[in-house]
XYZ file of C-alpha atoms in Angstrom:
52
model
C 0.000 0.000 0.000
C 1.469 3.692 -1.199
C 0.822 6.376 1.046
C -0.267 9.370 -1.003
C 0.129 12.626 0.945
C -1.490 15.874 -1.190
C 0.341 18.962 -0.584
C -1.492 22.180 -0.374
C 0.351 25.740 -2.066
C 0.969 28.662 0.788
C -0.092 31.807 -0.132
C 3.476 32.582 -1.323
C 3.391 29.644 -3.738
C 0.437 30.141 -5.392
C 1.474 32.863 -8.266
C 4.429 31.030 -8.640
C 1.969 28.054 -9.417
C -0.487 29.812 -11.387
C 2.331 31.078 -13.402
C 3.821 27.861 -13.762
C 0.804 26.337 -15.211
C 0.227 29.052 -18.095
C 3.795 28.557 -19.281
C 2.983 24.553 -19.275
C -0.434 25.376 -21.225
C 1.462 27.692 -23.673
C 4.309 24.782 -24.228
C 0.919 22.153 -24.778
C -0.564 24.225 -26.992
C 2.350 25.496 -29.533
C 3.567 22.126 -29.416
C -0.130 20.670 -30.457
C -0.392 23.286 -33.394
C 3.087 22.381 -34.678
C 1.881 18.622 -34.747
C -1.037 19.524 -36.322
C 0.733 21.531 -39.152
C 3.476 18.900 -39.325
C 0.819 15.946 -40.439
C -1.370 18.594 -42.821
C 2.840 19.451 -44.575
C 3.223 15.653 -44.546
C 0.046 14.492 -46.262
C 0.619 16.731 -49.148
C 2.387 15.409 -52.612
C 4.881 16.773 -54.113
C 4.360 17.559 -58.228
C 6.271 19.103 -60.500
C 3.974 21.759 -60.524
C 4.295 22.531 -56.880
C 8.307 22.459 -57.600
C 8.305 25.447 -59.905
Protein backbone atom coordinates (compact mmCIF):
# COMPACT_ATOMS: atom_id res chain seq x y z
CA UNK A 1 0.00 0.00 0.00
CA UNK A 2 1.47 3.69 -1.20
CA UNK A 3 0.82 6.38 1.05
CA UNK A 4 -0.27 9.37 -1.00
CA UNK A 5 0.13 12.63 0.95
CA UNK A 6 -1.49 15.87 -1.19
CA UNK A 7 0.34 18.96 -0.58
CA UNK A 8 -1.49 22.18 -0.37
CA UNK A 9 0.35 25.74 -2.07
CA UNK A 10 0.97 28.66 0.79
CA UNK A 11 -0.09 31.81 -0.13
CA UNK A 12 3.48 32.58 -1.32
CA UNK A 13 3.39 29.64 -3.74
CA UNK A 14 0.44 30.14 -5.39
CA UNK A 15 1.47 32.86 -8.27
CA UNK A 16 4.43 31.03 -8.64
CA UNK A 17 1.97 28.05 -9.42
CA UNK A 18 -0.49 29.81 -11.39
CA UNK A 19 2.33 31.08 -13.40
CA UNK A 20 3.82 27.86 -13.76
CA UNK A 21 0.80 26.34 -15.21
CA UNK A 22 0.23 29.05 -18.10
CA UNK A 23 3.79 28.56 -19.28
CA UNK A 24 2.98 24.55 -19.28
CA UNK A 25 -0.43 25.38 -21.23
CA UNK A 26 1.46 27.69 -23.67
CA UNK A 27 4.31 24.78 -24.23
CA UNK A 28 0.92 22.15 -24.78
CA UNK A 29 -0.56 24.22 -26.99
CA UNK A 30 2.35 25.50 -29.53
CA UNK A 31 3.57 22.13 -29.42
CA UNK A 32 -0.13 20.67 -30.46
CA UNK A 33 -0.39 23.29 -33.39
CA UNK A 34 3.09 22.38 -34.68
CA UNK A 35 1.88 18.62 -34.75
CA UNK A 36 -1.04 19.52 -36.32
CA UNK A 37 0.73 21.53 -39.15
CA UNK A 38 3.48 18.90 -39.32
CA UNK A 39 0.82 15.95 -40.44
CA UNK A 40 -1.37 18.59 -42.82
CA UNK A 41 2.84 19.45 -44.58
CA UNK A 42 3.22 15.65 -44.55
CA UNK A 43 0.05 14.49 -46.26
CA UNK A 44 0.62 16.73 -49.15
CA UNK A 45 2.39 15.41 -52.61
CA UNK A 46 4.88 16.77 -54.11
CA UNK A 47 4.36 17.56 -58.23
CA UNK A 48 6.27 19.10 -60.50
CA UNK A 49 3.97 21.76 -60.52
CA UNK A 50 4.29 22.53 -56.88
CA UNK A 51 8.31 22.46 -57.60
CA UNK A 52 8.31 25.45 -59.91
Amino acid sequence: MSIRERLYPREQELSVLARHCADARSVWNLALEQRNSWRRERSQKITTHSQL
